[in-house]
Short mmCIF file of N, CA and C (backbone and C1' of nucleotides) in Angstrom, two decimals:
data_model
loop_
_atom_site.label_atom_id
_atom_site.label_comp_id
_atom_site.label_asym_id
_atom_site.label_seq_id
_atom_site.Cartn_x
_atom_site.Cartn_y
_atom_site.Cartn_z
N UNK A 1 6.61 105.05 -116.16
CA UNK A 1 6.46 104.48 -114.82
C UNK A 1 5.82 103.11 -114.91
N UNK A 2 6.22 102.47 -114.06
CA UNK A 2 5.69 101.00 -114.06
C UNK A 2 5.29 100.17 -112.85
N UNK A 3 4.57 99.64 -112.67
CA UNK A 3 3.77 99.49 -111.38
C UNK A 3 4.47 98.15 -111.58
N UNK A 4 4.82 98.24 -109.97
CA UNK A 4 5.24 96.85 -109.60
C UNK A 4 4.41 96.34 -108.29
N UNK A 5 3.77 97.54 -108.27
CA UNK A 5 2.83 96.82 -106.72
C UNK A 5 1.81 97.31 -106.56
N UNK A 6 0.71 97.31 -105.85
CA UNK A 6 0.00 98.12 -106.37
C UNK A 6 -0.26 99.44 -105.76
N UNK A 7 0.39 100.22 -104.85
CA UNK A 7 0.52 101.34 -104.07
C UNK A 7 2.04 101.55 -104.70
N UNK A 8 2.14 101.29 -105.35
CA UNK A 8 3.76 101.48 -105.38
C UNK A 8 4.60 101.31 -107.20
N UNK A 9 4.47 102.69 -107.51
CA UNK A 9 5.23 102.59 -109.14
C UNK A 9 6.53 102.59 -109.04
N UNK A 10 7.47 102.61 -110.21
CA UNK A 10 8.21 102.79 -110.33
C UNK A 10 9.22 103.87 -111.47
N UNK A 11 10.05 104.93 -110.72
CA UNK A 11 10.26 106.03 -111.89
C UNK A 11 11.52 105.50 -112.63
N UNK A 12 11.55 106.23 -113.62
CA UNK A 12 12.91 106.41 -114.43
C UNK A 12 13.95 106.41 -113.46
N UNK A 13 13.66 107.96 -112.65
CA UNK A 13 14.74 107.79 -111.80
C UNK A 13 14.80 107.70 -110.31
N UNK A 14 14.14 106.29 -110.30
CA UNK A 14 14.33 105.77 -109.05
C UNK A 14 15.64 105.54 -108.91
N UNK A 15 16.55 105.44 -109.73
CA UNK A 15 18.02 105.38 -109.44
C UNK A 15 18.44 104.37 -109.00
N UNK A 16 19.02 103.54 -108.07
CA UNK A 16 19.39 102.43 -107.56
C UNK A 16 19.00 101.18 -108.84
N UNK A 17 17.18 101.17 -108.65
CA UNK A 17 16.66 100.08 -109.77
C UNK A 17 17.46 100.64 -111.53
N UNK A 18 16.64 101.22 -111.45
CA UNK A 18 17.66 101.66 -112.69
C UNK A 18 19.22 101.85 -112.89
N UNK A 19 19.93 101.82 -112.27
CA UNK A 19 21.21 101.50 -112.52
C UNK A 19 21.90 99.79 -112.34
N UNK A 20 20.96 98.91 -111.39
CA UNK A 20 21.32 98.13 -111.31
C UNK A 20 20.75 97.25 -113.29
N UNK A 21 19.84 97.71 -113.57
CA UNK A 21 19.06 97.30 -115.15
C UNK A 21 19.87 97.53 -116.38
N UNK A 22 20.50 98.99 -115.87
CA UNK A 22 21.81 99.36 -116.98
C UNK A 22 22.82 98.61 -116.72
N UNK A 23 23.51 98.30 -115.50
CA UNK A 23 24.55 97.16 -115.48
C UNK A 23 24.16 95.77 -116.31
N UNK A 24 23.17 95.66 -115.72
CA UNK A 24 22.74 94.17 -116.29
C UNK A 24 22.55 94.20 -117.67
N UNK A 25 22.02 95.39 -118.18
CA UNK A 25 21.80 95.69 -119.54
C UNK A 25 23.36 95.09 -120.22
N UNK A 26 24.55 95.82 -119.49
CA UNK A 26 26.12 95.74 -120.05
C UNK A 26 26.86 94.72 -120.09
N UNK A 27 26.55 93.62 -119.11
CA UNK A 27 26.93 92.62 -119.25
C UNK A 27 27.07 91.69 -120.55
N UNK A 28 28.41 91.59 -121.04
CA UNK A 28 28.16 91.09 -122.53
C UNK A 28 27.71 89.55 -122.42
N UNK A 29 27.93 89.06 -123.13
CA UNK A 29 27.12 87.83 -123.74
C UNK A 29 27.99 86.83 -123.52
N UNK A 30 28.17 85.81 -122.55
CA UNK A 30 29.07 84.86 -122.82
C UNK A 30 29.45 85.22 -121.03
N UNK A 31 29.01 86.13 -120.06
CA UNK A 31 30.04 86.34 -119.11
C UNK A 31 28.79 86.79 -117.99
N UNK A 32 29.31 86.62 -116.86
CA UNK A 32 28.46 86.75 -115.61
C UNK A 32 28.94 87.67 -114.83
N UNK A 33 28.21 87.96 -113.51
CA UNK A 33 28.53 89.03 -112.79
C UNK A 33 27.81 89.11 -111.57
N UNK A 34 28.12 89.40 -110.59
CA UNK A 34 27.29 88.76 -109.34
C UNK A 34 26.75 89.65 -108.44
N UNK A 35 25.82 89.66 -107.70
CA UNK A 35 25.11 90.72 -107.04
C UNK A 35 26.12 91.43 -106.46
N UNK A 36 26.72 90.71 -105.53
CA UNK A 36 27.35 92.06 -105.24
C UNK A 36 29.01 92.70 -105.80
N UNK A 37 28.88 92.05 -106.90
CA UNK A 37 29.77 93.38 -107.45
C UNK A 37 29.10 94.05 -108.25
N UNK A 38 27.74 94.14 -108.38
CA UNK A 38 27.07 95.57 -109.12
C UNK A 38 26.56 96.25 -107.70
N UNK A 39 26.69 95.69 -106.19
CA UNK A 39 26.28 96.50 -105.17
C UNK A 39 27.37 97.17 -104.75
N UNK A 40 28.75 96.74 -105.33
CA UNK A 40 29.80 97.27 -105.04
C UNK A 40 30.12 98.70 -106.16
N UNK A 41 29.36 98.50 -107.25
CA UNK A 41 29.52 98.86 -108.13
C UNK A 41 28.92 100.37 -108.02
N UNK A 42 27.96 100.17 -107.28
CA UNK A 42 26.80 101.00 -107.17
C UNK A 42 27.33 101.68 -106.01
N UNK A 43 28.35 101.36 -104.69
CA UNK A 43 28.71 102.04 -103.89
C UNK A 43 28.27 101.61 -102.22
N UNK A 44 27.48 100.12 -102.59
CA UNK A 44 27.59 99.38 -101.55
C UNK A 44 26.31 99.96 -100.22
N UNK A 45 25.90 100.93 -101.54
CA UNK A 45 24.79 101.71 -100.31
C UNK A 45 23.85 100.93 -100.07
N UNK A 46 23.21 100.36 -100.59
CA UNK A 46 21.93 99.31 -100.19
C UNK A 46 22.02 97.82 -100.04
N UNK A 47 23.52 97.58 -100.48
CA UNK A 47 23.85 96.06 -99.68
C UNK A 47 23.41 95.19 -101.12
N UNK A 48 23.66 94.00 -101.21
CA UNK A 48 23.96 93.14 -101.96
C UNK A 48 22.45 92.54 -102.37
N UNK A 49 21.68 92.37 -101.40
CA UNK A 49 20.03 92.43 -101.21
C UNK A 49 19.14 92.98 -102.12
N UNK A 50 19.64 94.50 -102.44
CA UNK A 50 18.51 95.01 -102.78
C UNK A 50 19.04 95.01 -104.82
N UNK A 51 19.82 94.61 -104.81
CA UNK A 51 20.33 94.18 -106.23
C UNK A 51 19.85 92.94 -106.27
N UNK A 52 19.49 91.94 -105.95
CA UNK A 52 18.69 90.82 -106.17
C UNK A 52 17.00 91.11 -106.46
N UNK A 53 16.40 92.21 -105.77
CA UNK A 53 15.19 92.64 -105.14
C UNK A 53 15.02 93.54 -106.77
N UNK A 54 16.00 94.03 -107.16
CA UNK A 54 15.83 94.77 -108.18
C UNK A 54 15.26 93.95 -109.22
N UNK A 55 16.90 92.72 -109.47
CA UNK A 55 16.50 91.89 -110.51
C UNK A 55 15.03 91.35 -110.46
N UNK A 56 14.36 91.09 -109.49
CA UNK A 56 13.49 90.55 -109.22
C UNK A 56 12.18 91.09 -109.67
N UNK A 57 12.21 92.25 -109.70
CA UNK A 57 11.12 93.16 -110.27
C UNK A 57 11.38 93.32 -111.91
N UNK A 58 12.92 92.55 -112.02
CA UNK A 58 13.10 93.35 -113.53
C UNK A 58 12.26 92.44 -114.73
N UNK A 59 11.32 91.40 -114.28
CA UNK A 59 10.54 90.07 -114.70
C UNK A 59 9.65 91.41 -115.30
N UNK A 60 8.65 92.01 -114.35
CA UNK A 60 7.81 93.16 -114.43
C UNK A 60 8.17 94.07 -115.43
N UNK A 61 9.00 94.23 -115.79
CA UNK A 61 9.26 95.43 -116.85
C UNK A 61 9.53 95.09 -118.37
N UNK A 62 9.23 96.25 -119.05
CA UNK A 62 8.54 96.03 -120.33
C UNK A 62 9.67 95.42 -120.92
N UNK A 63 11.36 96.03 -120.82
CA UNK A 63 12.38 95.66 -120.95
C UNK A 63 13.01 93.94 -120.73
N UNK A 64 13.75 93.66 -121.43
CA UNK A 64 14.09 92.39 -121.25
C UNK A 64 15.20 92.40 -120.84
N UNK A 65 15.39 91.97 -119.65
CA UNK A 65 16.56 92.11 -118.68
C UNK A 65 16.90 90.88 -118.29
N UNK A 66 18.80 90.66 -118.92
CA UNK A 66 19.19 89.58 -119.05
C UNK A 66 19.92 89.16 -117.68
N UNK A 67 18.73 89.10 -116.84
CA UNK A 67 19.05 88.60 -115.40
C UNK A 67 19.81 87.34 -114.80
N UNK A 68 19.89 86.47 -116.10
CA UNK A 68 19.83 85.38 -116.08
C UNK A 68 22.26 85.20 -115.83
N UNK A 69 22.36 86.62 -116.28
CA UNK A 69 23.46 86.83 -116.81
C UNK A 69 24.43 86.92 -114.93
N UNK A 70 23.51 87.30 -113.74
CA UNK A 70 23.77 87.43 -113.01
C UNK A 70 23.58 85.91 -111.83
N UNK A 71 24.73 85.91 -111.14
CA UNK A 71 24.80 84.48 -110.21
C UNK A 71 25.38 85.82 -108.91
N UNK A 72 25.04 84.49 -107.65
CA UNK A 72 25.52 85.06 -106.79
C UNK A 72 27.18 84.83 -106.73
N UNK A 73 27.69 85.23 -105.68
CA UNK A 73 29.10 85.38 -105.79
C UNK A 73 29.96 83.50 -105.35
N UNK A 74 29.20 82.45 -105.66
CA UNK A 74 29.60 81.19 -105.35
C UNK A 74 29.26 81.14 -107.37
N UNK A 75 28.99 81.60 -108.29
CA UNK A 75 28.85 81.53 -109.16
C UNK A 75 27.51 80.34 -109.17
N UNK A 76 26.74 80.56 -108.10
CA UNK A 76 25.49 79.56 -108.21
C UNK A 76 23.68 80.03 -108.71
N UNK A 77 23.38 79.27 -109.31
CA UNK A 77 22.39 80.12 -109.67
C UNK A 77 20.96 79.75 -109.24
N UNK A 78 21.18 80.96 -107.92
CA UNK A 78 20.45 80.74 -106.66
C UNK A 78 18.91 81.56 -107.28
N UNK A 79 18.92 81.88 -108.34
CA UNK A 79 17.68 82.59 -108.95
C UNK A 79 17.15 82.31 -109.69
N UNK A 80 17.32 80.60 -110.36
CA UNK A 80 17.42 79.97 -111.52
C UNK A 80 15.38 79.76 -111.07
N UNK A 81 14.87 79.78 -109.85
CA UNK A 81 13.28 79.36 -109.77
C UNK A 81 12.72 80.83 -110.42
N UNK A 82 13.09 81.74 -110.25
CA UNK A 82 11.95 82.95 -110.43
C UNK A 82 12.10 83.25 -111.95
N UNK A 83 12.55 82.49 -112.79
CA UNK A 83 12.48 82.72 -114.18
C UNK A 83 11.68 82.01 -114.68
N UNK A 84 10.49 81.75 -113.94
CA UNK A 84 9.25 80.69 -114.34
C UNK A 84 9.52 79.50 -114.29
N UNK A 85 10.16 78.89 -114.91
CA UNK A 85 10.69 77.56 -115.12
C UNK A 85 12.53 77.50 -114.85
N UNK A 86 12.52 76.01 -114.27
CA UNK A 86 13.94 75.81 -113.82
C UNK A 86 15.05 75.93 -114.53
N UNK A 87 14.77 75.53 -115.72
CA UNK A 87 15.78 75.83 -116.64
C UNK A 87 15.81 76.70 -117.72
N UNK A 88 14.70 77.39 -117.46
CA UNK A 88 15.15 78.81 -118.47
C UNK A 88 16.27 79.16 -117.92
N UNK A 89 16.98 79.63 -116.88
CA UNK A 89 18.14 80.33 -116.77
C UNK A 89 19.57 79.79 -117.11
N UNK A 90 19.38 78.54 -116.98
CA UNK A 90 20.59 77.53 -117.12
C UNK A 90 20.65 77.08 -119.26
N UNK A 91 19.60 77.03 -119.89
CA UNK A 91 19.21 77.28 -120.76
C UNK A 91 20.09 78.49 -121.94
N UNK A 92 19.24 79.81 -120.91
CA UNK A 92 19.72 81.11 -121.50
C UNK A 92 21.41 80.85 -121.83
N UNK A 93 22.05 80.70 -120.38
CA UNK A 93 23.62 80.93 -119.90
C UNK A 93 24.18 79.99 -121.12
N UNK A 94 23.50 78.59 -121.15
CA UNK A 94 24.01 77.54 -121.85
C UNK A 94 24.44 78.27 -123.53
N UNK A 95 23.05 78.52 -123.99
CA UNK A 95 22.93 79.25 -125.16
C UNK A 95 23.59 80.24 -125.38
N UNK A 96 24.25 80.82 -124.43
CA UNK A 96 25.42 81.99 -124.84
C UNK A 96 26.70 81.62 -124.40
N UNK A 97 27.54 80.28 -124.31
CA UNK A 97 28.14 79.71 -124.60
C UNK A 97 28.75 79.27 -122.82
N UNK A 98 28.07 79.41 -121.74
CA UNK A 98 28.09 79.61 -120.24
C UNK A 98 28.39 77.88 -120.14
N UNK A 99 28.57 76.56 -119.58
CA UNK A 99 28.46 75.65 -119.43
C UNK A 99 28.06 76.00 -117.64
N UNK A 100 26.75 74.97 -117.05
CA UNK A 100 25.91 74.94 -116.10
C UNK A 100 26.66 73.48 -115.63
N UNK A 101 27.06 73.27 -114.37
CA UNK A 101 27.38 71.92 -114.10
C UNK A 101 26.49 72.07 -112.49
N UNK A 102 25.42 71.36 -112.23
CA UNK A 102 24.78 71.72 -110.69
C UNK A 102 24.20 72.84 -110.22
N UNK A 103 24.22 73.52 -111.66
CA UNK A 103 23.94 74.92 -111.11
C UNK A 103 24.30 75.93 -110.52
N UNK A 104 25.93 75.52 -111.32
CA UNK A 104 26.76 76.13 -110.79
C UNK A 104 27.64 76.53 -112.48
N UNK A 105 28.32 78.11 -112.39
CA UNK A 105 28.69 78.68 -113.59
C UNK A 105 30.01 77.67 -114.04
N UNK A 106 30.40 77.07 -114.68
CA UNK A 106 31.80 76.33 -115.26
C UNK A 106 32.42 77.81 -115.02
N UNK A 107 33.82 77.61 -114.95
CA UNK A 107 34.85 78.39 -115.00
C UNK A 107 34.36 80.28 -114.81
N UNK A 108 33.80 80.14 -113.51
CA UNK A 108 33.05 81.08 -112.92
C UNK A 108 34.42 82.54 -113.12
N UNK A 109 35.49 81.96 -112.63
CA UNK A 109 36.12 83.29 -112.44
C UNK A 109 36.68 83.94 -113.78
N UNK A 110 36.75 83.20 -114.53
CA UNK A 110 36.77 83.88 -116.38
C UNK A 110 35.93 84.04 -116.61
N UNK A 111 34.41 83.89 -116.56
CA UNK A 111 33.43 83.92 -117.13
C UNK A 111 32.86 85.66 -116.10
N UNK A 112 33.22 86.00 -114.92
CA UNK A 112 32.67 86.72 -114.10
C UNK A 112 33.41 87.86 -114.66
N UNK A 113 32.56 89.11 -114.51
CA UNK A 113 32.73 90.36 -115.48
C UNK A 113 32.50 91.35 -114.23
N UNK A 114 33.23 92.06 -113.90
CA UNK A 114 33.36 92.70 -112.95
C UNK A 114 33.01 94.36 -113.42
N UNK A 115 31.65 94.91 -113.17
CA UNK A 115 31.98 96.57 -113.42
C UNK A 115 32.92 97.18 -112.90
N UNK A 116 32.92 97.06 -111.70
CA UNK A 116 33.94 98.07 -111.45
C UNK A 116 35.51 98.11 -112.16
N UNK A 117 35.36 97.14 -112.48
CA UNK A 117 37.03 96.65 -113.46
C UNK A 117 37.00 97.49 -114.65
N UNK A 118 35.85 96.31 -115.20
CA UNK A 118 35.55 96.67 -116.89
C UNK A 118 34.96 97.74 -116.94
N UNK A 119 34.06 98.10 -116.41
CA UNK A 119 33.03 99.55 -116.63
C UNK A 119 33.93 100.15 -116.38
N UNK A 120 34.74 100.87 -115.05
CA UNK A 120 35.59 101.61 -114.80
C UNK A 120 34.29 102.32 -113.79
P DA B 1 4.67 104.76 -87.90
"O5'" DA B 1 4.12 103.36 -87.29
"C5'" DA B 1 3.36 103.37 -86.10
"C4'" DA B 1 3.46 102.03 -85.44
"C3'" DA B 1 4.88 101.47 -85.47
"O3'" DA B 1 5.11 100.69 -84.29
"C1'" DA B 1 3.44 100.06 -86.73
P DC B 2 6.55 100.11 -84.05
"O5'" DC B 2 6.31 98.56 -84.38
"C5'" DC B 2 5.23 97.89 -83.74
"C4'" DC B 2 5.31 96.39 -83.97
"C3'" DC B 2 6.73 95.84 -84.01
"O3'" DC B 2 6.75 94.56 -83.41
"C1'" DC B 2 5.68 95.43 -86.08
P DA B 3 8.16 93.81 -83.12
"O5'" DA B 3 8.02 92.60 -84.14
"C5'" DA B 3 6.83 91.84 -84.14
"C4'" DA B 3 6.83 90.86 -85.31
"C3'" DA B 3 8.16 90.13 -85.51
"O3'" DA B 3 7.91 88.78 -85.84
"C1'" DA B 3 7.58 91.27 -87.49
P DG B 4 9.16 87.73 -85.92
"O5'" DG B 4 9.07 87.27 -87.44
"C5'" DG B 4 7.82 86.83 -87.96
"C4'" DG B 4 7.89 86.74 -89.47
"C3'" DG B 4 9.14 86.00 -89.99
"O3'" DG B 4 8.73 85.03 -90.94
"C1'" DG B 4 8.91 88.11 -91.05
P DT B 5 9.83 83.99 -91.49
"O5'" DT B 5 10.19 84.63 -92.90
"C5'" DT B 5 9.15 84.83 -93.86
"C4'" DT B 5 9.67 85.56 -95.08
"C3'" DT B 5 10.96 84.97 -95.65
"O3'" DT B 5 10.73 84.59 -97.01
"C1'" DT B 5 11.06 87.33 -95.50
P DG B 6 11.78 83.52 -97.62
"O5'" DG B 6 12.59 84.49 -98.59
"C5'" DG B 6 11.93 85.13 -99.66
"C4'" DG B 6 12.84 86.19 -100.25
"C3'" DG B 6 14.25 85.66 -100.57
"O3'" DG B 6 14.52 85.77 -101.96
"C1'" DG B 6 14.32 87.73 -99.36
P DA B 7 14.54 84.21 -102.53
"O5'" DA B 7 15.95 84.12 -103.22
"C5'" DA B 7 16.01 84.46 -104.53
"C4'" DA B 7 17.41 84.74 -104.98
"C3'" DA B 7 18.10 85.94 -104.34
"O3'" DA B 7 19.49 85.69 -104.27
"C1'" DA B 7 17.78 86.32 -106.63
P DC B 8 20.11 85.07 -102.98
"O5'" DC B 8 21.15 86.21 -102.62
"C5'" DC B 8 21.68 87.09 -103.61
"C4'" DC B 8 22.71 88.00 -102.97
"C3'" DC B 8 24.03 87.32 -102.66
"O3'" DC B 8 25.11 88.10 -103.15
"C1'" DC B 8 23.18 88.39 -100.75
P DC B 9 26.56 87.39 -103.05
"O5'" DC B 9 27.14 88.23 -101.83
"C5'" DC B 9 27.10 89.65 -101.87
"C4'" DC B 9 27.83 90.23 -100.66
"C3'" DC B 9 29.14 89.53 -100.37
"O3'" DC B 9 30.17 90.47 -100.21
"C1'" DC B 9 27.74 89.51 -98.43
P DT B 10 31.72 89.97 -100.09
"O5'" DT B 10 32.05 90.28 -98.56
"C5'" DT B 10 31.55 91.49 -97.98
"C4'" DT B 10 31.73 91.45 -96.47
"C3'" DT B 10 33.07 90.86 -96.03
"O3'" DT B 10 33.68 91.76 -95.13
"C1'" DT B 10 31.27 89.80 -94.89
P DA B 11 35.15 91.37 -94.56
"O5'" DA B 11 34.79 90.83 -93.10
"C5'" DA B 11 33.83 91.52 -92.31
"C4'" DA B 11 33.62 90.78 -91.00
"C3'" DA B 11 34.89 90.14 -90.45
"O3'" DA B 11 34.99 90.37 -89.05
"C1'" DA B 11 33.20 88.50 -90.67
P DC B 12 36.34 90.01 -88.26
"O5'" DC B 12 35.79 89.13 -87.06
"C5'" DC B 12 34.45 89.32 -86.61
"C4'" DC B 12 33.89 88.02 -86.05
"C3'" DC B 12 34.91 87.19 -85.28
"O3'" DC B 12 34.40 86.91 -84.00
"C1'" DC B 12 33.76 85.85 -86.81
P DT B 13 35.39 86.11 -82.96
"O5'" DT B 13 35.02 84.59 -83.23
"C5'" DT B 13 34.33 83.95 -82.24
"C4'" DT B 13 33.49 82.79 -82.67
"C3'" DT B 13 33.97 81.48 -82.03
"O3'" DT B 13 32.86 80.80 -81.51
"C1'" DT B 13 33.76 81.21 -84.34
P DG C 1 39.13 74.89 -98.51
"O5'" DG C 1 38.32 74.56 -97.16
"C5'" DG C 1 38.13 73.22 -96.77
"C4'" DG C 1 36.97 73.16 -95.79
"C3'" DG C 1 35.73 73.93 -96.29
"O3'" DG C 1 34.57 73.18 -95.98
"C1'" DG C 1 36.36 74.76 -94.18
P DA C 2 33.30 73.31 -96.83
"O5'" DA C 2 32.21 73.15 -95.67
"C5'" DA C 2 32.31 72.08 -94.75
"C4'" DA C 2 31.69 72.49 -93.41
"C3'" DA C 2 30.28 73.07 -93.55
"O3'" DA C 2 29.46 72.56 -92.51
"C1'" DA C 2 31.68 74.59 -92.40
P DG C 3 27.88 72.78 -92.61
"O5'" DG C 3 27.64 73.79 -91.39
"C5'" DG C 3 28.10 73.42 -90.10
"C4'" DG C 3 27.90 74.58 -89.12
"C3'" DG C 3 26.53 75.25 -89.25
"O3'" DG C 3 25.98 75.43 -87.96
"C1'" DG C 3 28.29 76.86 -89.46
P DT C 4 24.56 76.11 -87.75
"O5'" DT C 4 24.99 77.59 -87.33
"C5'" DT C 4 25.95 77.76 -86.28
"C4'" DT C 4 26.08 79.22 -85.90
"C3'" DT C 4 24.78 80.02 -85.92
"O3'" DT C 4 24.68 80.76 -84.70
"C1'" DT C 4 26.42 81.10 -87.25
P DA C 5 23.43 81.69 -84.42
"O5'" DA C 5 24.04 83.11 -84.81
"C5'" DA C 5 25.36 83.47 -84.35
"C4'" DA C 5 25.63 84.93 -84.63
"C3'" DA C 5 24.39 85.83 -84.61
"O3'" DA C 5 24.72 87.07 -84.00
"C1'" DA C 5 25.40 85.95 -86.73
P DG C 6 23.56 88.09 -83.67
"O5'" DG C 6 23.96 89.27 -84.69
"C5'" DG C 6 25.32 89.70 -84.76
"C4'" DG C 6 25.52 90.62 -85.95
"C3'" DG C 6 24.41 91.67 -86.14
"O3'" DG C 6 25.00 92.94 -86.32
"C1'" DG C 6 24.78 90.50 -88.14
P DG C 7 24.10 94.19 -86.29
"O5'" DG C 7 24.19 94.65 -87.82
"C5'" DG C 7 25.46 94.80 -88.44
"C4'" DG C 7 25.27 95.03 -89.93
"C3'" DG C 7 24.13 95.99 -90.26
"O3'" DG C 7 24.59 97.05 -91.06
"C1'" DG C 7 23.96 94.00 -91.53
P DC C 8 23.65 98.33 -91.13
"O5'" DC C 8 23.12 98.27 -92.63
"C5'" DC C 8 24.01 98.00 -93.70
"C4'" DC C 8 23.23 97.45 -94.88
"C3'" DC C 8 21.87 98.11 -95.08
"O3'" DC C 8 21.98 99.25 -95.90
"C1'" DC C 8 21.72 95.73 -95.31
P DC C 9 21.11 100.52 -95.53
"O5'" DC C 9 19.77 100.24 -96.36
"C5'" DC C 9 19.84 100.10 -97.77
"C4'" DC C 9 18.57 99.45 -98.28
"C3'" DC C 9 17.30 100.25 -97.99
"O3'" DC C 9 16.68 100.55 -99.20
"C1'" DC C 9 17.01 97.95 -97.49
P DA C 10 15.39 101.45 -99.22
"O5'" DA C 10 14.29 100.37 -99.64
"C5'" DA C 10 14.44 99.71 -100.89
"C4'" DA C 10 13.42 98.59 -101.03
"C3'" DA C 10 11.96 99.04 -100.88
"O3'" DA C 10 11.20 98.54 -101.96
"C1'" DA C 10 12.42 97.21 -99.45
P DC C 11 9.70 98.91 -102.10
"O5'" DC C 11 9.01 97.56 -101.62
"C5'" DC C 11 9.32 96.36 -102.32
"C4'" DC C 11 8.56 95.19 -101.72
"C3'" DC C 11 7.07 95.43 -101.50
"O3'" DC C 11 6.34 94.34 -102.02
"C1'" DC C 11 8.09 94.64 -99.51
P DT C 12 4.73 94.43 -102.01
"O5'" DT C 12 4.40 93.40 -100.82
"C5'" DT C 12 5.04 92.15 -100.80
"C4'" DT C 12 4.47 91.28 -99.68
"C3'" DT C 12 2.97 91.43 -99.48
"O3'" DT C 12 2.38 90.16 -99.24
"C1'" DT C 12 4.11 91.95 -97.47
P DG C 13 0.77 90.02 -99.21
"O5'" DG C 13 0.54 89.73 -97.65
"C5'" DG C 13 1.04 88.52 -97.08
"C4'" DG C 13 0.78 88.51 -95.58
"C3'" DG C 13 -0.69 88.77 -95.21
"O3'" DG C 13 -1.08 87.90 -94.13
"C1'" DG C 13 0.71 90.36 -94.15
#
DNA sequence: ACAGTGACCTACT
DNA sequence: GAGTAGGCCACTG
């Protein structure tokens, strides 16, 4: 369990968080994927929101969660501030072969990895 | 308990 | 095609 607040832990199987961590976990290397097709992925029950809210806590956990791997669905990387610094995320993407133009993914729709496709 | 906010998305003007 | 509104669920003050 892992405290993300301070009235407030977090379990194994809180479910939602944890599945959105295993997606992100799957995302291979070189390819992106956007909130809400892991909220689609997930069945659309908690909306596109709370898959951002997830990533957001996933800073907090002991795990290294390659958040960085996720853009919203304009392929923009509207999350590039909460990775401490501005260009760690553009950085990461760069380094796994992603090209960043504005902060925005190069060739977003080849590069975008869809679970529900690929996962099945 | 209430209101505001947020790494978003879809649909309608 | 840009701008607005509503919905979504959890967290904070």
């Amino acid at each position: 369990m892992r405290k993300i607040s301070k009235n407030r832990e977090m379990h194994e199987e809180d479910g939602f968080f944890s599945l959105v961590y295993q997606v992100t976990r799957m995302v291979p290397s070189g390819r992106v994927t956007t909130y809400g097709a892991i909220a689609k992925y997930l069945g659309t029950a908690r909306s596109a929101r709370m898959v951002g809210w997830a990533l957001n806590q996933s800073h907090f956990l002991e795990d290294h969660i390659p958040a960085h791997r996720v853009v919203n669905r304009n392929g923009l990387l509207t999350g590039k501030h909460h990775f401490g610094g501005s260009r760690v995320m553009q950085e990461l993407l760069e380094s796994e072969g992603i090209q960043i133009i504005d902060d925005r993914v190069l060739n977003f729709k080849q590069a975008f990895w869809d679970p529900s496709e690929e996962l099945e």
